[in-house]
């Protein structure tokens, strides 16, 4: 009898990937008010992968007992957790953290460790990075805190009993790793194509179990090791220099000293 | 415990030793010319005894900090091969080496305890790895073991505790100050070019090996073979996008142009997702960051995720049939036209120049 899978999927509310972020005039951060937010795209892949483990392969579905979607963020994050539930996750958990107090990966990992222990999770899917801070750390820190095996940047995941085989993207190609549950996997873009939540499923998701907690409930406090000194616009490039034809392009290359 | 009966001198001695044990804390706030006590561990990568040039960016970054730099290598053949190579790199005081095949595949589960032990033993204030697949996988796990918040993809070092890194796909540049006693950094390869081998004669020393077994087993790897320059460090990059329409067209047009320029080949995410090119060629937020002398792209519109990976290139050139494509806002040399005509013409004319 294979171990029942209790999957934890942390998601993050971030500025939508299609929106060009604007740096605040006072250099304290990026403008987030009245900006469209979505589930971090990599986290969308995590939710999808968790659901697929239960659905696929149809002839031999894995014993997925529970898929819990968790996020730490402002109250608006509820909408995004509900979307993940509409995709097919079982339960939602929001750890209420004010927007003014963004958490660092180390804090998030400590929170997730507490959640995973309480919920008896044995498989955690995280996105490989969040597209706002681009840190790419939470999964690995969490794996270190829990002392679980990790496979980052996964493009293929296969589970057979307690054995997990992961193909991960590395510089110059892919590599395949094997480990036993419990395990941390971070998802890369080529893992799957996330589904859209359908309207009937969005309606049904409203009835799914949802909890709200605070950091204190897990014996944690928000802390920061990093202080933002400033946030600036990148150096703008001039650009716009067009040439008429291929000869013009070669001429320009010579002029700029790259040929 | 300090008793009140102790003499002032004894107290001062104890305080001094207490401070000495907390060197990383005391160090902050000392300006230039002050008592600089930074000491850096640069984590180098090696394969079959051969040093990875890309990982030597960690040494370049270490030099910005002042203090002594020790390099670290581990794995099969590192003692006879990579450590000797590293010892020649200018600016290194010592190369710490752990010869153990368990570290051959860069598994985070045994590398993290190995590094944590090395860092504690050496009392390093800064630990730097390149922002490669290895650095990204291992260093945050070390952070967990040392209770440190790592800083990833650093593009500039302002001072011993202040670092610059891009966020939001390079649409904003963040300067952060760390209060951790040990700074764990991964550094962007294109911002910190590899330190070069010179006449250095660093001492090679065996490191401590905690021998923690890895819970993960390495099974196999499949690397894309290429005779062309490495994408991450090439001087010139030729990149193709969705505009090429098919893998056949990509393979027909892009490699000859790259060869005419002696360039590495890159691709946009759209081209990779459509199966035109291998994903190891992807340039952008979720792929590789490149900053060559010349970045020449065809059939790429210039989505912000792509720009994030190449906008630090010295010269950007673009061929696109849409005159309003965002790529032209950053391109120094833009040519509006059909790439199926322009790319072969450019290839022929470049060849003729040789």
mmCIF file of C-alpha atoms in Angstrom, chain A residues 23-246:
data_model
loop_
_atom_site.group_PDB
_atom_site.id
_atom_site.type_symbol
_atom_site.label_atom_id
_atom_site.label_comp_id
_atom_site.label_asym_id
_atom_site.label_seq_id
_atom_site.Cartn_x
_atom_site.Cartn_y
_atom_site.Cartn_z
ATOM 1 C CA UNK A 23 8.923 52.028 -9.643
ATOM 2 C CA UNK A 24 7.546 54.453 -7.047
ATOM 3 C CA UNK A 25 8.814 58.006 -7.244
ATOM 4 C CA UNK A 26 10.158 57.862 -3.683
ATOM 5 C CA UNK A 27 12.239 54.780 -4.573
ATOM 6 C CA UNK A 28 10.757 52.712 -1.741
ATOM 7 C CA UNK A 29 9.381 49.997 -3.958
ATOM 8 C CA UNK A 30 7.181 49.146 -6.887
ATOM 9 C CA UNK A 31 3.666 50.561 -7.269
ATOM 10 C CA UNK A 32 1.193 47.823 -6.274
ATOM 11 C CA UNK A 33 -2.014 49.788 -5.661
ATOM 12 C CA UNK A 34 -4.629 49.376 -8.396
ATOM 13 C CA UNK A 35 -2.370 47.007 -10.306
ATOM 14 C CA UNK A 36 -3.669 43.668 -11.538
ATOM 15 C CA UNK A 37 -2.422 40.780 -9.396
ATOM 16 C CA UNK A 38 -2.463 37.057 -10.169
ATOM 17 C CA UNK A 39 -1.136 33.760 -8.902
ATOM 18 C CA UNK A 40 2.596 33.618 -9.507
ATOM 19 C CA UNK A 41 2.816 31.720 -12.842
ATOM 20 C CA UNK A 42 5.154 29.057 -11.436
ATOM 21 C CA UNK A 43 2.738 28.426 -8.558
ATOM 22 C CA UNK A 44 -0.025 27.882 -11.093
ATOM 23 C CA UNK A 45 2.100 25.020 -12.432
ATOM 24 C CA UNK A 46 2.440 23.619 -8.892
ATOM 25 C CA UNK A 47 -1.328 23.572 -8.400
ATOM 26 C CA UNK A 48 -1.798 21.925 -11.790
ATOM 27 C CA UNK A 49 0.826 19.266 -11.099
ATOM 28 C CA UNK A 50 -0.745 18.374 -7.742
ATOM 29 C CA UNK A 51 -4.145 17.953 -9.374
ATOM 30 C CA UNK A 52 -2.711 15.881 -12.217
ATOM 31 C CA UNK A 53 -1.175 13.417 -9.760
ATOM 32 C CA UNK A 54 -4.676 12.584 -8.660
ATOM 33 C CA UNK A 55 -6.135 12.472 -12.178
ATOM 34 C CA UNK A 56 -3.358 10.893 -14.158
ATOM 35 C CA UNK A 57 -2.795 8.152 -15.041
ATOM 36 C CA UNK A 58 -6.464 7.294 -15.074
ATOM 37 C CA UNK A 59 -5.872 3.568 -14.920
ATOM 38 C CA UNK A 60 -3.667 3.912 -11.852
ATOM 39 C CA UNK A 61 -4.446 7.112 -9.961
ATOM 40 C CA UNK A 62 -2.114 8.002 -7.122
ATOM 41 C CA UNK A 63 -3.523 7.923 -3.604
ATOM 42 C CA UNK A 64 -3.821 11.688 -3.231
ATOM 43 C CA UNK A 65 -5.559 12.209 0.077
ATOM 44 C CA UNK A 66 -5.402 15.971 0.264
ATOM 45 C CA UNK A 67 -4.276 19.005 -1.725
ATOM 46 C CA UNK A 68 -3.956 22.057 0.483
ATOM 47 C CA UNK A 69 -3.267 25.423 -1.108
ATOM 48 C CA UNK A 70 -1.658 27.925 1.242
ATOM 49 C CA UNK A 71 -0.664 31.540 0.829
ATOM 50 C CA UNK A 72 0.650 34.269 3.079
ATOM 51 C CA UNK A 73 -0.557 37.660 2.019
ATOM 52 C CA UNK A 74 -3.185 40.383 2.286
ATOM 53 C CA UNK A 75 -6.944 39.528 2.398
ATOM 54 C CA UNK A 76 -7.220 39.854 -1.405
ATOM 55 C CA UNK A 77 -5.136 36.690 -1.696
ATOM 56 C CA UNK A 78 -8.334 34.774 -0.853
ATOM 57 C CA UNK A 79 -9.529 35.233 -4.455
ATOM 58 C CA UNK A 80 -6.419 33.553 -5.783
ATOM 59 C CA UNK A 81 -6.604 30.634 -3.360
ATOM 60 C CA UNK A 82 -10.257 30.192 -4.443
ATOM 61 C CA UNK A 83 -9.075 30.025 -8.055
ATOM 62 C CA UNK A 84 -6.661 27.257 -7.129
ATOM 63 C CA UNK A 85 -9.533 25.436 -5.403
ATOM 64 C CA UNK A 86 -11.590 25.844 -8.561
ATOM 65 C CA UNK A 87 -8.761 24.239 -10.518
ATOM 66 C CA UNK A 88 -9.122 21.172 -8.299
ATOM 67 C CA UNK A 89 -7.326 21.645 -4.976
ATOM 68 C CA UNK A 90 -9.219 20.458 -1.872
ATOM 69 C CA UNK A 91 -8.658 23.055 0.827
ATOM 70 C CA UNK A 92 -7.414 26.594 1.208
ATOM 71 C CA UNK A 93 -5.435 28.308 3.937
ATOM 72 C CA UNK A 94 -4.624 32.001 4.110
ATOM 73 C CA UNK A 95 -2.078 33.286 6.553
ATOM 74 C CA UNK A 96 -2.984 36.910 6.881
ATOM 75 C CA UNK A 97 -0.021 39.207 6.349
ATOM 76 C CA UNK A 98 -0.540 42.897 5.571
ATOM 77 C CA UNK A 99 0.531 44.104 2.139
ATOM 78 C CA UNK A 100 2.846 46.605 3.799
ATOM 79 C CA UNK A 101 4.810 43.766 5.342
ATOM 80 C CA UNK A 102 6.051 41.490 2.586
ATOM 81 C CA UNK A 103 7.765 38.383 3.916
ATOM 82 C CA UNK A 104 11.256 37.282 3.000
ATOM 83 C CA UNK A 105 11.787 33.730 1.701
ATOM 84 C CA UNK A 106 13.357 32.629 5.013
ATOM 85 C CA UNK A 107 10.243 33.705 6.934
ATOM 86 C CA UNK A 108 7.932 32.104 4.393
ATOM 87 C CA UNK A 109 9.931 28.874 4.603
ATOM 88 C CA UNK A 110 9.657 28.875 8.403
ATOM 89 C CA UNK A 111 5.921 29.380 8.108
ATOM 90 C CA UNK A 112 5.594 26.610 5.527
ATOM 91 C CA UNK A 113 7.598 24.254 7.729
ATOM 92 C CA UNK A 114 5.115 24.865 10.548
ATOM 93 C CA UNK A 115 2.154 24.372 8.201
ATOM 94 C CA UNK A 116 3.622 21.206 6.648
ATOM 95 C CA UNK A 117 4.242 19.695 10.070
ATOM 96 C CA UNK A 118 0.772 20.531 11.309
ATOM 97 C CA UNK A 119 -0.934 19.273 8.157
ATOM 98 C CA UNK A 120 1.282 16.186 7.910
ATOM 99 C CA UNK A 121 2.192 17.028 4.330
ATOM 100 C CA UNK A 122 4.572 14.666 2.579
ATOM 101 C CA UNK A 123 4.917 16.372 -0.798
ATOM 102 C CA UNK A 124 5.309 20.102 -1.349
ATOM 103 C CA UNK A 125 5.197 21.727 -4.757
ATOM 104 C CA UNK A 126 6.494 25.280 -4.960
ATOM 105 C CA UNK A 127 7.151 27.453 -7.982
ATOM 106 C CA UNK A 128 10.853 27.761 -8.778
ATOM 107 C CA UNK A 129 10.682 31.499 -8.214
ATOM 108 C CA UNK A 130 8.207 34.313 -7.713
ATOM 109 C CA UNK A 131 8.206 36.819 -10.546
ATOM 110 C CA UNK A 132 8.208 39.796 -8.184
ATOM 111 C CA UNK A 133 11.309 39.310 -6.027
ATOM 112 C CA UNK A 134 12.873 36.774 -8.434
ATOM 113 C CA UNK A 135 14.621 35.224 -5.412
ATOM 114 C CA UNK A 136 14.131 31.535 -6.227
ATOM 115 C CA UNK A 137 14.898 30.433 -2.665
ATOM 116 C CA UNK A 138 11.811 29.427 -0.687
ATOM 117 C CA UNK A 139 11.650 25.778 -1.803
ATOM 118 C CA UNK A 140 15.304 25.114 -1.104
ATOM 119 C CA UNK A 141 15.245 26.872 2.284
ATOM 120 C CA UNK A 142 12.129 24.903 3.237
ATOM 121 C CA UNK A 143 13.781 21.647 2.178
ATOM 122 C CA UNK A 144 16.777 22.556 4.339
ATOM 123 C CA UNK A 145 14.620 23.430 7.346
ATOM 124 C CA UNK A 146 12.646 20.193 7.073
ATOM 125 C CA UNK A 147 15.727 18.210 6.050
ATOM 126 C CA UNK A 148 13.770 16.702 3.162
ATOM 127 C CA UNK A 149 15.143 15.876 -0.274
ATOM 128 C CA UNK A 150 14.683 18.586 -2.879
ATOM 129 C CA UNK A 151 14.404 18.675 -6.645
ATOM 130 C CA UNK A 152 14.358 22.171 -8.096
ATOM 131 C CA UNK A 153 13.284 23.356 -11.542
ATOM 132 C CA UNK A 154 11.345 20.202 -12.284
ATOM 133 C CA UNK A 155 10.132 19.581 -15.815
ATOM 134 C CA UNK A 156 8.835 16.047 -15.151
ATOM 135 C CA UNK A 157 7.652 14.320 -11.983
ATOM 136 C CA UNK A 158 6.875 10.621 -11.615
ATOM 137 C CA UNK A 159 5.700 9.011 -8.414
ATOM 138 C CA UNK A 160 5.623 5.292 -7.797
ATOM 139 C CA UNK A 161 4.773 4.333 -4.231
ATOM 140 C CA UNK A 162 7.235 6.232 -2.062
ATOM 141 C CA UNK A 163 9.672 6.732 -4.907
ATOM 142 C CA UNK A 164 9.791 10.036 -6.719
ATOM 143 C CA UNK A 165 11.699 10.533 -9.961
ATOM 144 C CA UNK A 166 12.184 14.107 -11.097
ATOM 145 C CA UNK A 167 13.714 15.462 -14.271
ATOM 146 C CA UNK A 168 15.075 18.932 -13.613
ATOM 147 C CA UNK A 169 16.360 21.655 -15.867
ATOM 148 C CA UNK A 170 20.005 22.514 -15.369
ATOM 149 C CA UNK A 171 22.458 24.692 -17.288
ATOM 150 C CA UNK A 172 22.989 23.045 -20.642
ATOM 151 C CA UNK A 173 20.334 20.347 -20.399
ATOM 152 C CA UNK A 174 18.404 18.199 -17.937
ATOM 153 C CA UNK A 175 19.217 15.753 -15.163
ATOM 154 C CA UNK A 176 17.162 13.070 -13.445
ATOM 155 C CA UNK A 177 17.067 12.588 -9.690
ATOM 156 C CA UNK A 178 15.423 9.984 -7.473
ATOM 157 C CA UNK A 179 14.297 10.350 -3.876
ATOM 158 C CA UNK A 180 11.746 9.069 -1.430
ATOM 159 C CA UNK A 181 8.817 10.879 0.099
ATOM 160 C CA UNK A 182 8.550 13.252 1.873
ATOM 161 C CA UNK A 183 9.961 15.634 -0.691
ATOM 162 C CA UNK A 184 10.104 19.229 -1.942
ATOM 163 C CA UNK A 185 9.770 19.897 -5.656
ATOM 164 C CA UNK A 186 9.980 23.298 -7.335
ATOM 165 C CA UNK A 187 8.305 23.637 -10.695
ATOM 166 C CA UNK A 188 9.699 24.942 -13.960
ATOM 167 C CA UNK A 189 7.754 26.256 -16.935
ATOM 168 C CA UNK A 190 7.850 23.093 -18.983
ATOM 169 C CA UNK A 191 6.304 20.887 -16.313
ATOM 170 C CA UNK A 192 2.734 21.319 -17.550
ATOM 171 C CA UNK A 193 0.176 23.756 -18.888
ATOM 172 C CA UNK A 194 -2.120 24.903 -16.092
ATOM 173 C CA UNK A 195 -5.854 24.620 -16.707
ATOM 174 C CA UNK A 196 -8.330 27.437 -16.433
ATOM 175 C CA UNK A 197 -10.872 27.382 -13.654
ATOM 176 C CA UNK A 198 -14.336 27.007 -15.191
ATOM 177 C CA UNK A 199 -17.269 29.020 -13.934
ATOM 178 C CA UNK A 200 -19.142 26.015 -12.444
ATOM 179 C CA UNK A 201 -15.950 24.986 -10.652
ATOM 180 C CA UNK A 202 -15.456 28.531 -9.379
ATOM 181 C CA UNK A 203 -18.968 28.338 -7.911
ATOM 182 C CA UNK A 204 -18.269 24.935 -6.355
ATOM 183 C CA UNK A 205 -14.942 26.134 -4.953
ATOM 184 C CA UNK A 206 -16.824 28.572 -2.735
ATOM 185 C CA UNK A 207 -18.052 25.606 -0.704
ATOM 186 C CA UNK A 208 -14.615 24.105 -0.202
ATOM 187 C CA UNK A 209 -12.973 24.245 3.190
ATOM 188 C CA UNK A 210 -11.101 27.465 3.827
ATOM 189 C CA UNK A 211 -9.185 28.558 6.883
ATOM 190 C CA UNK A 212 -7.664 31.867 7.870
ATOM 191 C CA UNK A 213 -4.778 32.113 10.250
ATOM 192 C CA UNK A 214 -2.056 34.485 11.293
ATOM 193 C CA UNK A 215 1.701 34.110 11.701
ATOM 194 C CA UNK A 216 1.149 34.065 15.461
ATOM 195 C CA UNK A 217 -0.963 30.909 15.139
ATOM 196 C CA UNK A 218 2.235 29.212 14.017
ATOM 197 C CA UNK A 219 4.343 30.849 16.688
ATOM 198 C CA UNK A 220 6.016 33.160 14.192
ATOM 199 C CA UNK A 221 6.504 36.860 13.817
ATOM 200 C CA UNK A 222 7.333 38.797 10.687
ATOM 201 C CA UNK A 223 11.033 39.557 10.652
ATOM 202 C CA UNK A 224 13.391 40.799 8.042
ATOM 203 C CA UNK A 225 17.079 40.302 7.554
ATOM 204 C CA UNK A 226 17.171 42.509 4.503
ATOM 205 C CA UNK A 227 16.454 46.215 4.508
ATOM 206 C CA UNK A 228 15.407 47.839 1.267
ATOM 207 C CA UNK A 229 17.779 50.731 0.733
ATOM 208 C CA UNK A 230 16.154 51.799 -2.522
ATOM 209 C CA UNK A 231 14.347 50.581 -5.603
ATOM 210 C CA UNK A 232 15.196 52.288 -8.864
ATOM 211 C CA UNK A 233 14.318 52.161 -12.525
ATOM 212 C CA UNK A 234 16.894 50.293 -14.564
ATOM 213 C CA UNK A 235 19.158 52.399 -16.763
ATOM 214 C CA UNK A 236 17.044 53.091 -19.820
ATOM 215 C CA UNK A 237 18.458 52.054 -23.168
ATOM 216 C CA UNK A 238 18.316 54.551 -25.965
ATOM 217 C CA UNK A 239 17.257 52.185 -28.709
ATOM 218 C CA UNK A 240 15.195 53.225 -31.662
ATOM 219 C CA UNK A 241 18.150 53.444 -34.023
ATOM 220 C CA UNK A 242 16.778 51.965 -37.205
ATOM 221 C CA UNK A 243 18.647 51.189 -40.381
ATOM 222 C CA UNK A 244 17.264 50.856 -43.904
ATOM 223 C CA UNK A 245 18.808 47.620 -45.064
ATOM 224 C CA UNK A 246 21.302 44.851 -44.337
#
